[in-house]
């Protein structure tokens, strides 16, 4: 092992340890405060603008092994009741003064009741103006559902594939649920034909994967020509979700070669926006607006999170309690906590590392602090590890730094898993 490889290995091992400790401290909900039961708003000012309204749909026909998102097995009566409550909450927050540029619908299976989803999007568009509606779905929806009815309502469709490899699909429980890799390739092609912008999620770092097998997945995806490809390692959680994913995950030392393979095979036709997001470099330009960029977001629906400023918002993770809250005149937000300036800045650091440029002047104008004032230990660590190089008053990521940013992103996803586990306990 070369000195450079050894340094990167030690850096990422220590980063994993530090991130786990940081997450359990900064994202603990032990100090979360319950809101009064009949809270009808969360303190919006008139015409308050945020970037994104996040909507959560917590139902699935079958439950995937490694998915930690809030969901229950589909029950039609319960789902219909839920959508009615969801629309009441959306109307309530908009009439309370909330305005947003984008809508992001996640789950669960967002398209599980198409007519109800259509009614929900139409309600939003009748009450306010939005720039973009994004929706998550799975590949099989384009084979078994009626996606044409969302055409004109959804601007950006994000399709969760994970892999074309049938061995991986069977190990993760997705083969039975969504079909073979060949079937899902046909499904994704149809989705790309129907919607203006399509993102497809691919994962790597599974047990038994090699750089070659990862490249095969990516090449097959590139042939379909989606607008964006989001690709990142299978995340090992911190709490209960860690046990779910450990049986699927490969060795940590295999990730960096796989990341380099992804980056190389993407380079001819896709531009790296982040080490986890690639946009095509052909055809009409793709606007890259990642849902986790760090702008303010408000969440509606059972299992939603939100953040505006230093306020972190948690909606009830108990579907029955959520429906009761809404039907009694409240909103779904059950708890909130204040985030520390340090934890918010650490999120900014991850995004800056991902974008490849730590602009000192821009950061200071935004926060009132220089990069060294905000991150004395972190910058020293990143410079010593070869993750950053200094040019003038700013810093730029090296290839090793891009990989570290990817690891930071994986840590962020693990942190969200940890929050969801705690939120379930709060709702009990």
XYZ file of C-alpha atoms in Angstrom:
428
model
C 0.000 0.000 0.000
C 1.391 3.405 -1.016
C 1.706 6.306 1.412
C -1.171 8.107 -0.343
C -3.436 5.051 -0.068
C -2.475 4.521 3.562
C -3.168 8.163 4.392
C -6.600 8.005 2.745
C -7.439 4.743 4.531
C -6.519 6.178 7.938
C -8.393 9.391 7.144
C -11.639 7.658 6.207
C -11.460 5.272 9.188
C -11.031 8.160 11.597
C -13.751 10.109 9.762
C -16.222 7.248 10.268
C -15.501 7.275 14.012
C -15.779 11.068 14.305
C -18.976 11.246 12.255
C -20.690 8.562 14.326
C -19.835 10.415 17.512
C -20.874 13.791 16.057
C -24.174 12.428 14.754
C -25.186 10.868 18.059
C -24.486 14.163 19.804
C -25.777 16.809 17.385
C -28.756 14.807 16.081
C -29.974 13.479 19.405
C -33.680 14.124 19.985
C -33.324 13.841 23.760
C -33.812 17.606 23.966
C -36.648 17.763 21.409
C -39.667 19.624 22.741
C -43.258 18.551 22.145
C -45.513 21.162 20.605
C -48.969 21.836 22.099
C -51.403 19.261 20.726
C -53.597 21.705 18.802
C -50.846 23.835 17.298
C -52.344 25.173 14.063
C -49.101 26.629 12.679
C -45.394 26.669 13.443
C -44.933 30.409 13.559
C -45.033 31.370 9.881
C -44.937 35.039 9.107
C -47.185 36.322 6.325
C -45.907 35.109 2.936
C -42.907 33.340 4.517
C -40.791 31.789 1.749
C -38.789 28.579 2.057
C -37.116 26.569 -0.681
C -38.922 23.217 -0.447
C -42.125 21.671 0.859
C -41.423 17.994 1.591
C -44.435 15.632 1.552
C -44.166 12.110 2.979
C -46.313 9.165 1.840
C -45.715 6.345 4.386
C -47.158 3.269 2.627
C -45.594 0.369 0.713
C -47.000 -2.901 -0.635
C -43.899 -4.728 0.665
C -41.122 -3.478 2.939
C -37.525 -3.458 1.631
C -34.883 -4.916 3.937
C -32.464 -1.987 4.124
C -34.927 0.936 3.812
C -35.187 2.937 7.033
C -37.774 5.449 5.849
C -41.027 5.699 7.799
C -43.636 3.420 6.217
C -46.207 0.722 6.957
C -47.750 -2.078 4.898
C -50.373 -0.661 2.559
C -53.971 -0.571 3.821
C -56.353 1.162 1.400
C -58.791 2.463 4.009
C -55.966 3.880 6.124
C -54.210 5.360 3.080
C -57.373 7.147 1.884
C -57.897 8.591 5.355
C -54.256 9.662 5.415
C -54.378 11.499 2.084
C -57.465 13.410 3.221
C -55.622 14.512 6.371
C -52.502 15.335 4.356
C -54.415 17.717 2.088
C -55.961 19.387 5.128
C -52.477 19.998 6.543
C -51.155 21.330 3.239
C -54.074 23.755 2.952
C -53.564 24.813 6.579
C -49.850 25.642 6.229
C -50.347 27.504 2.943
C -53.251 29.518 4.342
C -51.054 30.141 7.399
C -48.558 32.016 5.209
C -46.055 29.387 3.988
C -44.745 29.804 0.441
C -42.215 27.550 -1.280
C -40.414 27.252 -4.610
C -40.416 23.479 -4.905
C -42.368 20.441 -3.789
C -40.613 17.129 -3.129
C -42.781 14.022 -2.584
C -41.080 11.045 -0.952
C -41.984 7.816 0.787
C -42.772 5.021 1.146
C -44.327 4.512 -2.224
C -45.556 7.914 -3.356
C -47.609 6.553 -6.262
C -49.443 3.930 -4.223
C -52.767 5.770 -4.750
C -52.396 7.707 -7.975
C -55.749 9.512 -7.850
C -55.023 10.759 -4.328
C -51.550 11.913 -5.337
C -53.032 13.811 -8.290
C -55.585 15.514 -6.010
C -52.776 16.504 -3.632
C -50.578 18.057 -6.328
C -53.569 19.814 -7.908
C -54.526 21.282 -4.533
C -51.046 22.753 -4.077
C -51.051 24.271 -7.555
C -54.510 25.772 -6.962
C -53.365 27.483 -3.747
C -49.899 28.751 -4.654
C -47.309 28.947 -7.440
C -44.413 26.478 -7.433
C -41.430 26.220 -9.752
C -41.052 22.436 -9.685
C -42.708 19.285 -8.370
C -40.410 16.298 -7.793
C -41.635 12.816 -6.964
C -39.904 9.590 -5.993
C -41.029 6.248 -7.358
C -39.744 2.763 -8.139
C -39.055 1.369 -11.633
C -41.993 -1.069 -11.651
C -44.474 1.810 -11.395
C -43.966 2.454 -15.117
C -45.010 -1.147 -15.815
C -47.819 -1.652 -13.290
C -49.147 1.875 -12.744
C -50.625 4.662 -14.825
C -47.810 7.240 -14.897
C -49.391 9.216 -17.765
C -51.802 10.835 -15.306
C -48.837 12.535 -13.579
C -47.551 13.981 -16.839
C -47.885 17.762 -16.587
C -48.124 17.604 -12.783
C -44.686 16.158 -11.944
C -41.638 17.925 -13.426
C -38.908 15.724 -12.020
C -39.209 11.989 -11.366
C -36.612 10.294 -9.154
C -36.492 6.529 -9.680
C -34.907 4.256 -7.082
C -33.164 1.415 -8.931
C -30.163 0.548 -6.664
C -28.732 -2.044 -9.113
C -29.356 -3.967 -12.332
C -27.552 -6.987 -10.832
C -30.139 -9.694 -10.078
C -27.912 -11.164 -7.371
C -27.963 -7.872 -5.462
C -31.672 -7.352 -6.132
C -32.444 -10.777 -4.652
C -30.209 -10.228 -1.599
C -31.889 -6.883 -0.843
C -35.430 -8.183 -1.414
C -36.017 -5.941 -4.439
C -36.130 -8.693 -7.092
C -39.451 -10.043 -5.830
C -40.840 -6.553 -5.375
C -39.730 -4.804 -8.575
C -38.553 -7.531 -10.949
C -35.248 -8.345 -12.633
C -32.630 -5.877 -13.758
C -33.733 -6.387 -17.385
C -37.357 -5.617 -16.512
C -36.398 -2.529 -14.536
C -34.259 -1.197 -17.424
C -37.371 -1.291 -19.651
C -39.396 0.418 -16.908
C -36.848 3.226 -16.485
C -36.718 3.810 -20.244
C -40.470 4.408 -20.235
C -40.167 6.837 -17.328
C -37.475 8.799 -19.169
C -39.789 9.098 -22.184
C -42.670 10.427 -20.057
C -41.183 13.077 -17.760
C -39.186 16.260 -18.437
C -36.432 15.425 -15.955
C -35.569 11.981 -14.604
C -33.031 11.068 -11.925
C -32.131 7.437 -11.220
C -30.557 6.253 -7.960
C -27.825 3.603 -8.081
C -25.956 2.213 -5.080
C -22.635 0.434 -4.741
C -20.576 -1.037 -1.924
C -22.614 -4.244 -1.779
C -20.963 -7.473 -0.694
C -19.303 -9.163 -3.665
C -19.272 -6.073 -5.884
C -16.069 -5.136 -7.702
C -15.132 -1.976 -9.630
C -15.905 -3.953 -12.786
C -19.418 -4.938 -11.715
C -20.133 -1.373 -10.577
C -18.993 -0.086 -13.980
C -21.338 -2.578 -15.679
C -24.260 -1.098 -13.711
C -23.250 2.465 -14.589
C -22.698 1.700 -18.295
C -26.119 0.146 -18.529
C -27.634 3.217 -16.907
C -25.746 5.612 -19.209
C -27.221 3.777 -22.209
C -30.697 4.792 -20.991
C -29.622 8.477 -20.895
C -31.399 9.747 -17.758
C -30.949 13.443 -16.999
C -29.245 12.705 -13.679
C -27.697 9.714 -11.968
C -27.359 9.721 -8.197
C -24.927 7.062 -7.027
C -23.506 6.493 -3.561
C -22.442 3.662 -1.236
C -24.895 1.537 0.687
C -25.166 3.329 4.007
C -24.431 1.537 7.273
C -26.642 3.105 9.903
C -25.890 3.825 13.532
C -28.709 2.150 15.405
C -31.131 -0.603 14.412
C -30.703 0.075 10.699
C -27.030 -0.901 11.023
C -28.039 -4.512 11.622
C -30.300 -4.472 8.550
C -27.586 -3.302 6.158
C -24.530 -5.072 7.588
C -25.458 -8.359 5.928
C -25.452 -6.621 2.538
C -22.452 -4.295 2.754
C -18.974 -5.079 1.418
C -15.625 -4.177 2.964
C -14.834 -0.496 3.524
C -11.500 -0.761 1.670
C -13.356 -1.624 -1.548
C -15.252 1.690 -1.712
C -12.524 4.010 -2.991
C -11.685 1.877 -6.076
C -15.416 1.651 -6.800
C -15.806 5.436 -6.464
C -12.907 5.986 -8.898
C -14.487 3.528 -11.325
C -17.821 5.363 -11.153
C -16.150 8.725 -11.703
C -14.155 7.457 -14.686
C -17.004 5.752 -16.514
C -19.294 8.772 -15.999
C -16.791 11.315 -17.302
C -17.550 11.056 -21.034
C -21.273 11.794 -20.822
C -21.986 13.123 -17.326
C -20.683 16.029 -15.241
C -20.036 15.462 -11.542
C -22.162 18.019 -9.651
C -21.374 16.306 -6.349
C -19.438 13.076 -5.772
C -22.889 11.479 -5.463
C -24.778 13.318 -8.258
C -23.983 13.402 -11.989
C -25.859 15.401 -14.652
C -25.724 14.644 -18.374
C -23.526 16.870 -20.525
C -25.578 16.384 -23.704
C -28.910 17.868 -24.792
C -30.658 20.655 -22.904
C -28.894 21.754 -19.707
C -30.121 20.081 -16.511
C -30.828 22.274 -13.512
C -29.232 20.546 -10.546
C -31.193 21.248 -7.390
C -30.508 18.560 -4.869
C -33.116 18.184 -2.115
C -30.387 18.207 0.548
C -28.581 21.351 -0.563
C -29.184 22.970 2.799
C -31.912 25.514 2.098
C -34.948 25.735 4.344
C -37.436 22.896 4.018
C -40.801 22.312 5.691
C -42.197 18.786 6.051
C -45.833 17.675 5.990
C -47.238 14.210 6.516
C -46.452 11.495 9.018
C -42.705 10.815 9.050
C -41.603 14.160 7.594
C -38.700 16.306 8.787
C -38.080 19.961 8.087
C -35.593 22.720 8.868
C -35.819 26.460 8.662
C -33.033 28.452 10.227
C -31.936 26.748 13.438
C -35.322 25.112 13.941
C -35.586 21.370 13.216
C -39.145 20.107 12.809
C -40.406 16.534 13.355
C -43.847 15.404 12.218
C -45.539 12.594 14.105
C -44.247 9.148 13.113
C -47.509 7.554 14.269
C -49.979 7.639 11.366
C -53.092 7.362 13.549
C -51.883 10.160 15.825
C -50.996 12.261 12.797
C -54.515 11.926 11.371
C -55.990 12.793 14.778
C -53.813 15.921 15.034
C -54.953 17.136 11.633
C -58.641 16.313 12.126
C -58.614 18.208 15.438
C -57.399 21.376 13.706
C -53.632 21.118 14.206
C -50.623 20.461 11.980
C -48.585 17.272 11.850
C -45.494 18.752 13.507
C -45.289 17.069 16.906
C -41.790 18.041 18.115
C -39.042 20.518 17.373
C -35.472 21.145 18.474
C -32.905 23.866 17.999
C -29.855 22.942 15.952
C -26.509 24.302 17.029
C -24.654 26.724 14.775
C -21.830 24.166 14.705
C -24.035 21.380 13.344
C -25.521 23.668 10.664
C -22.031 24.765 9.627
C -20.905 21.135 9.423
C -23.708 20.522 6.951
C -22.488 23.526 4.945
C -18.982 22.007 5.022
C -20.272 18.745 3.539
C -22.041 20.613 0.721
C -18.983 22.793 0.016
C -16.732 19.721 -0.009
C -19.167 18.026 -2.376
C -19.179 21.007 -4.730
C -15.389 20.992 -4.657
C -14.833 24.592 -3.566
C -14.683 26.106 -0.082
C -15.092 29.818 -0.832
C -13.936 31.768 2.216
C -15.501 35.094 1.154
C -18.858 33.520 0.349
C -18.901 31.526 3.601
C -18.006 34.614 5.642
C -20.718 36.675 3.966
C -23.237 33.935 4.769
C -22.214 33.113 8.361
C -20.099 36.043 9.597
C -17.184 33.671 10.212
C -14.158 32.732 8.164
C -13.608 29.087 7.296
C -10.790 28.842 9.846
C -12.949 30.389 12.568
C -15.735 27.887 11.884
C -13.614 24.795 11.170
C -10.145 25.052 12.762
C -9.832 21.328 13.503
C -11.638 20.175 10.359
C -9.544 22.274 7.962
C -6.284 21.204 9.592
C -7.415 17.581 9.314
C -8.519 17.913 5.662
C -5.330 19.695 4.603
C -3.089 17.186 6.401
C -4.951 14.261 4.829
C -4.546 15.630 1.312
C -8.286 16.207 0.889
C -7.903 19.941 0.248
C -5.460 22.233 -1.496
C -5.268 25.975 -0.811
C -5.427 28.578 -3.557
C -5.421 32.213 -2.510
C -8.046 32.524 0.235
C -10.097 29.481 -0.801
C -9.766 25.696 -0.757
C -10.454 23.069 -3.418
C -11.016 19.335 -3.033
C -8.613 16.786 -4.444
C -9.795 13.388 -5.682
C -9.269 12.077 -2.149
C -11.312 15.048 -0.918
C -14.156 14.121 -3.246
C -14.194 10.640 -1.735
C -14.158 12.092 1.788
C -17.105 14.320 0.809
C -18.899 11.162 -0.365
C -18.182 9.544 3.003
C -19.522 12.669 4.727
C -22.692 12.358 2.647
C -23.034 8.695 3.681
C -22.621 9.832 7.281
C -25.379 12.398 6.753
C -27.710 9.653 5.465
C -26.815 7.531 8.500
C -27.680 10.546 10.664
C -31.108 10.773 9.051
C -31.625 7.065 9.777
C -30.710 7.753 13.398
C -33.216 10.628 13.557
C -35.991 8.422 12.183
C -35.327 5.744 14.801
C -35.588 8.328 17.566
C -38.696 9.925 16.038
C -40.467 6.550 16.101
C -39.777 6.369 19.837
C -41.055 9.929 20.350
C -44.323 8.944 18.657
C -44.825 5.808 20.768
